[in-house]
CSV table of C-alpha atoms and ligand atoms in Angstrom, one decimal:
chain,number,residue,atom,x,y,z
A,1,MET,CA,153.7,266.4,-145.8
A,2,ARG,CA,153.4,266.8,-142.0
A,3,TRP,CA,153.5,270.2,-140.4
A,4,LYS,CA,155.0,271.0,-137.1
A,5,SER,CA,154.9,274.3,-135.3
A,6,GLY,CA,158.2,275.7,-134.3
A,7,TYR,CA,159.8,278.9,-132.9
A,8,SER,CA,163.3,280.0,-132.7
A,9,ALA,CA,164.4,280.3,-129.1
A,10,ALA,CA,165.0,284.1,-129.5
A,11,THR,CA,161.4,284.8,-130.4
A,12,LEU,CA,160.3,283.3,-127.0
A,13,GLY,CA,162.1,286.0,-124.9
A,14,PRO,CA,164.8,285.5,-122.2
A,15,SER,CA,165.3,282.1,-120.6
A,16,ASN,CA,164.4,281.3,-117.0
A,17,THR,CA,167.1,278.7,-116.4
A,18,GLY,CA,169.3,279.5,-113.4
A,19,LYS,CA,166.5,281.3,-111.5
A,20,PRO,CA,166.1,280.3,-107.8
A,21,MET,CA,163.7,277.5,-106.8
A,22,THR,CA,160.0,278.4,-107.0
A,23,ASP,CA,158.1,278.3,-103.7
A,24,PHE,CA,155.0,276.4,-104.9
A,25,PHE,CA,153.5,276.5,-101.5
A,26,LYS,CA,153.4,280.3,-101.8
A,27,LEU,CA,151.7,280.0,-105.2
A,28,ALA,CA,149.0,277.6,-104.1
A,29,GLN,CA,145.6,278.7,-103.1
A,30,PRO,CA,145.7,279.6,-99.4
A,31,GLY,CA,143.0,277.1,-98.4
A,32,ILE,CA,145.0,274.2,-99.8
A,33,THR,CA,148.3,274.9,-97.9
A,34,GLU,CA,146.2,274.7,-94.7
A,35,LEU,CA,145.1,271.2,-95.5
A,36,SER,CA,146.6,268.0,-94.2
A,37,PRO,CA,146.3,265.0,-96.6
A,38,TYR,CA,143.6,262.5,-95.6
A,39,GLN,CA,145.1,259.7,-93.5
A,40,PRO,CA,143.6,256.3,-94.5
A,41,GLY,CA,143.6,253.2,-92.3
A,42,LYS,CA,146.9,251.4,-92.4
A,43,PRO,CA,146.9,248.9,-95.3
A,44,ILE,CA,147.5,245.2,-94.3
A,45,GLU,CA,150.4,244.9,-96.7
A,46,GLU,CA,152.2,247.8,-95.1
A,47,LEU,CA,152.0,246.3,-91.7
A,48,GLU,CA,153.2,243.0,-93.0
A,49,ARG,CA,156.2,244.7,-94.5
A,50,GLU,CA,157.0,246.8,-91.5
A,51,LEU,CA,156.6,244.2,-88.8
A,52,GLY,CA,157.0,241.0,-90.7
A,53,LEU,CA,153.7,239.8,-89.4
A,54,SER,CA,151.2,237.6,-91.2
A,55,ASP,CA,147.6,236.9,-90.4
A,56,ILE,CA,146.7,240.5,-89.9
A,57,VAL,CA,143.2,241.7,-88.9
A,58,LYS,CA,142.2,245.1,-90.3
A,59,LEU,CA,139.4,246.8,-88.5
A,60,ALA,CA,140.3,250.3,-89.5
A,61,SER,CA,138.3,251.6,-92.4
A,62,ASN,CA,134.7,250.5,-91.7
A,63,GLU,CA,134.8,248.1,-94.6
A,64,ASN,CA,132.3,245.2,-94.9
A,65,PRO,CA,134.0,242.2,-93.3
A,66,LEU,CA,132.0,239.7,-95.4
A,67,GLY,CA,133.9,240.7,-98.5
A,68,PRO,CA,131.9,241.5,-101.7
A,69,SER,CA,128.6,239.7,-102.4
A,70,LYS,CA,129.1,236.6,-104.5
A,71,THR,CA,126.3,237.7,-106.8
A,72,VAL,CA,128.4,240.8,-107.5
A,73,THR,CA,131.7,239.0,-108.2
A,74,ASP,CA,129.9,236.5,-110.4
A,75,GLY,CA,127.7,239.1,-112.1
A,76,ILE,CA,130.3,241.6,-113.1
A,77,SER,CA,132.5,239.2,-115.0
A,78,ASP,CA,130.6,239.7,-118.2
A,79,GLN,CA,131.6,243.3,-118.1
A,80,LEU,CA,135.3,242.4,-118.7
A,81,THR,CA,134.7,242.1,-122.4
A,82,GLU,CA,133.4,245.7,-122.4
A,83,LEU,CA,136.4,247.3,-120.8
A,84,ALA,CA,137.5,249.0,-124.0
A,85,ARG,CA,134.2,251.0,-124.0
A,86,TYR,CA,133.5,254.1,-122.0
A,87,PRO,CA,131.0,253.6,-119.2
A,88,ASP,CA,127.5,255.0,-119.4
A,89,GLY,CA,128.1,258.5,-118.2
A,90,SER,CA,124.4,259.0,-117.4
A,91,ALA,CA,124.3,255.9,-115.2
A,92,TYR,CA,120.9,255.1,-116.7
A,93,LEU,CA,120.6,251.5,-115.6
A,94,LEU,CA,121.8,252.2,-112.1
A,95,LYS,CA,119.5,255.2,-111.6
A,96,ASN,CA,116.6,253.0,-112.8
A,97,LYS,CA,117.6,250.3,-110.3
A,98,LEU,CA,117.8,252.9,-107.5
A,99,HIS,CA,114.3,253.9,-108.5
A,100,GLU,CA,113.0,250.4,-108.5
A,101,LYS,CA,114.6,249.4,-105.2
A,102,LEU,CA,114.5,252.6,-103.2
A,103,GLY,CA,111.9,254.6,-104.9
A,104,ILE,CA,114.3,257.4,-105.9
A,105,ASP,CA,113.4,259.7,-108.7
A,106,PRO,CA,116.3,259.3,-111.3
A,107,ALA,CA,116.2,263.1,-112.0
A,108,ARG,CA,117.4,263.6,-108.4
A,109,ILE,CA,120.4,261.3,-108.5
A,110,THR,CA,124.1,262.3,-109.1
A,111,VAL,CA,126.5,259.4,-109.2
A,112,GLY,CA,130.0,259.7,-107.8
A,113,ASN,CA,133.4,257.9,-107.6
A,114,GLY,CA,132.5,257.1,-104.0
A,115,SER,CA,130.1,259.4,-102.1
A,116,ASN,CA,133.3,261.4,-101.3
A,117,ASP,CA,133.1,262.5,-105.0
A,118,VAL,CA,129.6,263.8,-104.6
A,119,LEU,CA,130.4,265.6,-101.4
A,120,GLU,CA,133.1,267.4,-103.3
A,121,LEU,CA,130.7,268.2,-106.2
A,122,VAL,CA,128.3,269.9,-103.8
A,123,ALA,CA,131.2,271.9,-102.5
A,124,ARG,CA,132.3,272.9,-106.0
A,125,VAL,CA,128.9,274.0,-107.0
A,126,PHE,CA,128.1,276.0,-103.9
A,127,LEU,CA,131.3,277.1,-102.1
A,128,ALA,CA,133.9,279.7,-103.0
A,129,PRO,CA,136.0,282.3,-101.1
A,130,GLY,CA,133.7,284.5,-99.0
A,131,LEU,CA,131.2,281.7,-98.6
A,132,GLU,CA,131.0,279.3,-95.6
A,133,ALA,CA,130.3,275.7,-94.7
A,134,ILE,CA,129.4,274.6,-91.2
A,135,VAL,CA,130.5,271.2,-89.7
A,136,SER,CA,130.5,269.7,-86.3
A,137,GLU,CA,133.4,269.0,-84.1
A,138,HIS,CA,134.4,265.2,-84.4
A,139,SER,CA,132.7,265.0,-87.9
A,140,PHE,CA,134.0,263.4,-91.0
A,141,VAL,CA,137.3,265.0,-92.2
A,142,VAL,CA,136.3,265.0,-95.9
A,143,TYR,CA,133.9,268.0,-95.2
A,144,PRO,CA,136.7,270.4,-94.2
A,145,LEU,CA,138.9,269.1,-97.0
A,146,ALA,CA,136.2,269.8,-99.6
A,147,THR,CA,135.4,273.2,-98.1
A,148,LYS,CA,139.0,274.5,-97.7
A,149,SER,CA,140.2,273.2,-101.0
A,150,LEU,CA,137.8,275.7,-102.6
A,151,GLY,CA,139.0,278.6,-100.4
A,152,ALA,CA,135.7,278.8,-98.6
A,153,ASP,CA,135.4,279.5,-94.8
A,154,LEU,CA,134.8,276.6,-92.4
A,155,THR,CA,132.9,277.0,-89.1
A,156,VAL,CA,133.2,274.2,-86.6
A,157,ILE,CA,130.4,273.8,-84.0
A,158,PRO,CA,131.4,272.2,-80.7
A,159,ALA,CA,129.9,268.7,-80.3
A,160,LYS,CA,127.3,267.9,-77.7
A,161,ASP,CA,127.7,264.4,-76.2
A,162,PHE,CA,130.1,263.6,-79.1
A,163,GLY,CA,127.3,264.3,-81.6
A,164,GLN,CA,126.2,267.3,-83.8
A,165,ASP,CA,124.5,270.1,-81.8
A,166,LEU,CA,121.8,271.2,-84.2
A,167,VAL,CA,120.6,274.0,-82.0
A,168,ALA,CA,124.0,275.6,-82.1
A,169,THR,CA,124.4,274.7,-85.8
A,170,SER,CA,121.1,276.5,-86.6
A,171,GLY,CA,122.2,279.5,-84.6
A,172,ALA,CA,125.4,279.8,-86.5
A,173,ILE,CA,123.9,279.9,-90.0
A,174,HIS,CA,124.1,283.4,-91.6
A,175,GLU,CA,123.6,284.8,-95.1
A,176,ASN,CA,127.0,283.5,-96.4
A,177,THR,CA,126.4,280.0,-95.1
A,178,ARG,CA,125.9,277.9,-98.2
A,179,VAL,CA,126.3,274.4,-96.9
A,180,VAL,CA,125.8,272.6,-93.6
A,181,PHE,CA,127.3,269.1,-93.5
A,182,ILE,CA,125.6,266.5,-91.2
A,183,ALA,CA,126.6,262.9,-91.0
A,184,ASN,CA,123.8,260.7,-89.7
A,185,PRO,CA,125.1,258.5,-88.2
A,186,ASN,CA,128.4,260.4,-87.7
A,187,ASN,CA,131.8,258.8,-88.3
A,188,PRO,CA,133.9,258.4,-86.1
A,189,THR,CA,131.6,258.8,-83.1
A,190,GLY,CA,128.6,256.6,-84.3
A,191,THR,CA,126.2,259.1,-82.8
A,192,TRP,CA,122.9,259.8,-84.7
A,193,ILE,CA,120.1,262.3,-84.9
A,194,ASP,CA,116.4,261.3,-84.6
A,195,ARG,CA,113.7,262.3,-87.0
A,196,ASP,CA,112.0,265.0,-84.9
A,197,THR,CA,115.3,266.7,-84.1
A,198,LEU,CA,116.4,266.6,-87.8
A,199,THR,CA,113.1,267.9,-89.2
A,200,ALA,CA,112.9,270.7,-86.6
A,201,PHE,CA,116.3,271.7,-87.7
A,202,LEU,CA,115.4,271.5,-91.4
A,203,ASP,CA,112.3,273.6,-90.8
A,204,ARG,CA,114.5,276.4,-89.6
A,205,VAL,CA,117.3,276.4,-92.1
A,206,PRO,CA,117.0,279.2,-94.7
A,207,SER,CA,116.2,277.8,-98.1
A,208,GLU,CA,119.4,279.3,-99.5
A,209,THR,CA,121.5,277.1,-97.2
A,210,LEU,CA,122.0,273.5,-98.4
A,211,VAL,CA,122.0,270.7,-95.8
A,212,VAL,CA,124.1,267.8,-96.9
A,213,LEU,CA,123.0,264.8,-95.0
A,214,ASP,CA,125.6,262.0,-95.3
A,215,GLU,CA,124.0,258.7,-94.8
A,216,ALA,CA,127.0,256.4,-95.5
A,217,TYR,CA,125.9,254.0,-92.7
A,218,ALA,CA,122.1,254.3,-93.0
A,219,GLU,CA,121.6,250.7,-93.9
A,220,TYR,CA,123.0,249.6,-90.5
A,221,VAL,CA,120.7,251.7,-88.4
A,222,GLU,CA,117.9,249.9,-86.8
A,223,GLU,CA,116.5,252.6,-84.5
A,224,PRO,CA,112.8,253.2,-85.2
A,225,ASP,CA,113.1,257.0,-85.0
A,226,TYR,CA,116.1,257.1,-87.3
A,227,PRO,CA,115.1,259.4,-90.2
A,228,ASN,CA,115.4,258.1,-93.8
A,229,GLY,CA,116.8,261.1,-95.7
A,230,LEU,CA,115.4,259.7,-99.0
A,231,GLU,CA,111.9,260.4,-97.6
A,232,LEU,CA,112.7,264.0,-96.8
A,233,VAL,CA,114.1,265.3,-100.1
A,234,ASP,CA,110.6,265.9,-101.6
A,235,GLN,CA,109.8,268.0,-98.6
A,236,TYR,CA,113.0,270.0,-98.3
A,237,ASP,CA,114.4,271.4,-101.6
A,238,ASN,CA,117.7,272.4,-100.0
A,239,LEU,CA,118.4,268.9,-98.7
A,240,VAL,CA,121.1,266.8,-100.3
A,241,VAL,CA,121.3,263.2,-99.1
A,242,THR,CA,124.4,261.1,-99.9
A,243,ARG,CA,124.6,257.3,-99.9
A,244,THR,CA,127.4,254.9,-100.7
A,245,PHE,CA,128.1,251.4,-101.8
A,246,SER,CA,131.3,251.3,-99.7
A,247,LYS,CA,129.9,250.1,-96.4
A,248,ALA,CA,126.9,247.8,-96.1
A,249,TYR,CA,127.0,246.9,-99.8
A,250,GLY,CA,130.6,245.8,-99.5
A,251,LEU,CA,132.1,247.7,-102.5
A,252,ALA,CA,134.6,250.2,-101.0
A,253,GLY,CA,137.3,249.2,-103.5
A,254,LEU,CA,135.1,250.0,-106.5
A,255,ARG,CA,134.4,253.6,-105.4
A,256,ILE,CA,130.7,254.3,-106.0
A,257,GLY,CA,128.2,256.5,-104.2
A,258,TYR,CA,125.5,258.9,-105.1
A,259,SER,CA,123.4,261.9,-103.9
A,260,VAL,CA,119.7,262.5,-104.0
A,261,SER,CA,118.6,266.1,-104.2
A,262,HIS,CA,116.3,268.6,-105.9
A,263,PRO,CA,116.7,268.0,-109.7
A,264,ASP,CA,118.1,271.5,-110.2
A,265,ILE,CA,120.9,270.7,-107.7
A,266,ALA,CA,121.5,267.4,-109.5
A,267,ASP,CA,121.6,269.3,-112.8
A,268,LEU,CA,124.3,271.7,-111.4
A,269,MET,CA,126.4,268.9,-109.9
A,270,ASN,CA,126.2,267.1,-113.2
A,271,ARG,CA,127.8,270.1,-114.9
A,272,VAL,CA,131.0,269.9,-112.8
A,273,ARG,CA,131.1,266.1,-112.6
A,274,GLN,CA,133.7,264.4,-114.7
A,275,PRO,CA,131.7,262.9,-117.6
A,276,PHE,CA,132.8,259.4,-116.7
A,277,ASN,CA,133.5,259.7,-113.0
A,278,VAL,CA,132.1,256.2,-112.2
A,279,ASN,CA,133.6,253.3,-114.0
A,280,LEU,CA,132.0,250.5,-115.9
A,281,MET,CA,132.6,247.7,-113.3
A,282,SER,CA,131.3,249.9,-110.5
A,283,LEU,CA,128.1,250.8,-112.3
A,284,ALA,CA,127.4,247.1,-112.9
A,285,ALA,CA,128.4,246.0,-109.4
A,286,ALA,CA,126.2,248.6,-107.7
A,287,ARG,CA,123.3,247.5,-109.8
A,288,ILE,CA,123.7,243.9,-108.9
A,289,ALA,CA,124.4,244.7,-105.2
A,290,LEU,CA,121.1,246.5,-104.9
A,291,ASP,CA,119.3,243.3,-105.8
A,292,ASP,CA,121.1,241.2,-103.2
A,293,ASP,CA,118.8,241.7,-100.2
A,294,GLU,CA,120.2,238.6,-98.5
A,295,TYR,CA,123.7,240.0,-98.5
A,296,LEU,CA,122.5,243.3,-97.1
A,297,SER,CA,120.5,241.7,-94.3
A,298,GLN,CA,123.4,239.4,-93.5
A,299,SER,CA,125.7,242.3,-93.2
A,300,VAL,CA,123.4,244.2,-90.9
A,301,ARG,CA,122.8,241.1,-88.7
A,302,LEU,CA,126.6,240.3,-88.5
A,303,ASN,CA,127.2,243.9,-87.5
A,304,ALA,CA,124.7,243.9,-84.8
A,305,GLU,CA,126.1,240.7,-83.3
A,306,GLY,CA,129.7,241.9,-83.6
A,307,MET,CA,128.8,245.2,-82.0
A,308,LYS,CA,127.4,243.4,-79.0
A,309,GLN,CA,130.5,241.2,-78.8
A,310,ILE,CA,132.9,244.2,-78.7
A,311,MET,CA,130.6,246.3,-76.4
A,312,ASP,CA,130.4,243.4,-73.9
A,313,ALA,CA,134.2,242.9,-74.0
A,314,CYS,CA,134.7,246.6,-73.4
A,315,SER,CA,132.3,246.5,-70.4
A,316,GLN,CA,134.2,243.6,-69.0
A,317,MET,CA,137.5,245.4,-69.3
A,318,GLY,CA,135.9,248.5,-67.7
A,319,LEU,CA,136.4,250.5,-70.9
A,320,GLU,CA,133.9,253.3,-71.9
A,321,TYR,CA,132.8,253.6,-75.5
A,322,ILE,CA,130.5,256.0,-77.4
A,323,PRO,CA,127.3,254.1,-78.2
A,324,SER,CA,127.2,253.6,-82.0
A,325,VAL,CA,124.6,252.8,-84.6
A,326,GLY,CA,127.3,252.4,-87.4
A,327,ASN,CA,129.6,249.5,-88.2
A,328,PHE,CA,132.3,250.7,-85.8
A,329,LEU,CA,132.7,251.5,-82.1
A,330,THR,CA,134.8,254.3,-80.7
A,331,ILE,CA,136.5,253.3,-77.4
A,332,ASP,CA,137.7,255.7,-74.8
A,333,PHE,CA,141.1,254.9,-73.2
A,334,GLY,CA,141.1,257.9,-70.9
A,335,ARG,CA,144.6,258.9,-72.0
A,336,ASP,CA,146.7,259.1,-75.2
A,337,ALA,CA,145.5,256.1,-77.3
A,338,MET,CA,148.5,256.0,-79.6
A,339,PRO,CA,150.6,253.6,-77.5
A,340,ILE,CA,147.6,251.3,-77.4
A,341,TYR,CA,147.2,251.6,-81.2
A,342,ASP,CA,150.9,250.8,-81.7
A,343,ALA,CA,150.8,247.8,-79.3
A,344,LEU,CA,147.7,246.5,-81.1
A,345,LEU,CA,149.7,246.8,-84.4
A,346,HIS,CA,152.4,244.6,-82.9
A,347,GLN,CA,149.6,242.0,-82.2
A,348,GLY,CA,148.6,242.2,-85.9
A,349,VAL,CA,145.4,244.2,-85.3
A,350,ILE,CA,144.9,247.4,-87.1
A,351,VAL,CA,142.3,249.9,-85.7
A,352,ARG,CA,142.0,253.6,-86.3
A,353,PRO,CA,143.5,256.4,-84.2
A,354,ILE,CA,141.2,259.4,-84.4
A,355,GLY,CA,143.4,262.2,-83.0
A,356,VAL,CA,142.8,264.2,-86.2
A,357,TYR,CA,139.1,264.1,-85.3
A,358,GLY,CA,139.9,265.8,-82.0
A,359,LEU,CA,139.6,262.5,-80.1
A,360,PRO,CA,143.2,261.6,-79.1
A,361,ASN,CA,142.2,259.3,-76.3
A,362,HIS,CA,139.9,257.2,-78.4
A,363,LEU,CA,140.4,254.5,-80.9
A,364,ARG,CA,137.8,253.5,-83.5
A,365,VAL,CA,137.4,249.8,-84.2
A,366,THR,CA,135.4,248.5,-87.2
A,367,ILE,CA,133.0,245.6,-86.4
A,368,GLY,CA,134.5,242.6,-88.1
A,369,LEU,CA,133.7,238.9,-88.4
A,370,PRO,CA,133.2,237.1,-85.0
A,371,GLU,CA,136.7,235.7,-85.2
A,372,GLU,CA,138.2,239.1,-86.1
A,373,ASN,CA,136.4,240.7,-83.2
A,374,ALA,CA,137.8,238.0,-81.0
A,375,ARG,CA,141.3,238.7,-82.2
A,376,PHE,CA,140.9,242.4,-81.4
A,377,ILE,CA,139.5,241.6,-77.9
A,378,ASP,CA,142.2,239.2,-77.2
A,379,ALA,CA,144.9,241.6,-78.4
A,380,LEU,CA,143.4,244.4,-76.4
A,381,GLN,CA,143.4,242.3,-73.2
A,382,LYS,CA,147.1,241.3,-73.8
A,383,VAL,CA,148.1,244.9,-74.4
A,384,ARG,CA,146.3,246.1,-71.3
A,385,SER,CA,147.6,243.4,-69.0
A,386,ALA,CA,151.2,244.2,-70.2
A,387,GLU,CA,150.8,247.8,-69.1
B,1,PLP,C1,132.9,255.9,-95.2
B,1,PLP,C2,132.2,257.2,-95.3
B,1,PLP,C3,131.7,257.7,-96.5
B,1,PLP,C4,131.8,256.9,-97.7
B,1,PLP,O1,132.8,257.3,-98.5
B,1,PLP,P1,132.9,256.7,-100.0
B,1,PLP,O2,133.6,257.8,-100.7
B,1,PLP,O3,131.5,256.5,-100.5
B,1,PLP,O4,133.7,255.4,-99.9
B,1,PLP,C5,131.1,258.9,-96.5
B,1,PLP,N1,130.8,259.5,-95.3
B,1,PLP,C6,131.2,259.0,-94.1
B,1,PLP,C7,130.9,259.8,-92.9
B,1,PLP,C8,131.9,257.9,-94.1
B,1,PLP,O5,132.4,257.4,-92.9
């Protein structure tokens, strides 16, 4: 016979029905009520629906315009028969591949559902009410989100020439500062920090303060004095480097990234990580993508050419921009950029307004294929001549 547990209503005490509406915002952790939800780039389908346009160009989310590598789309198909199985929670094969291709010690790796996930894991391990994280003005919005969602304090250091001021950052660190977030290069400004500046900073950070170095765009940077964070983790135990497959590897839709840190930090992050935070297809795709050197170099080459195409067009139009080493360029319109953003939408071109990053006069455009860049340039010229 089957058993079920049951109570008579009376034994449960008086009923709550008819009580006034609950104010869930009052019940929520204070850090969370202060947050605004992350605003993603406008999806192509949404603009199609809203304006009845077709042939839309999306240059709004720093995605790889080449689409995924063919070796990946071909190579992951044999995973389809495995979908009933849980993925390898330890990401054994991917960690070995990262070791083989990039020389990373597997014990230092924590995998994430996008690097966003690992950024949150660092925050969950090291931040709490009464503790603090430091970020720069105009830095990636995910850092404040991760910090405030844990009820920790956030200190924002004013930017210097649109980039992170590491002297001011260093001066702001105190005993409750557990995490400093640095994006190198930074999104949405495209600014970057050279090796000497970064190591001089790292030499001065107390060992109890973690430095999270977000290298989402590292593969695109061709500057000779750009520091490779992966080469610094041996030297600085408090350094956590994050990388992603979303940008130069062309796998944003699969959500996979990782961090490289001291093995003890990786151990701690692995304790709070969901056991299967990275799915089966993503693990396989990332492994295959790491082997496709040709795709990676093609992505970097295409980006460099497209960057030049858009910079040249801006110069011709007399528009200033923030010089960028990423796969995007942030353009200054000298006044509220929202009307220009809207007018570009009507031309079927989606770029990214960055008012939430404290840059209401700028728009960020992702470097696309040559013909997509040309569509953007053409639309921008039309919009400006109509003013
Ligand atoms: C795009 C981006 C990431 C990558 O996020 P994923 O979660 O890996 O897709 C991380 N940091 C910055 C600064 C970015 O712009």
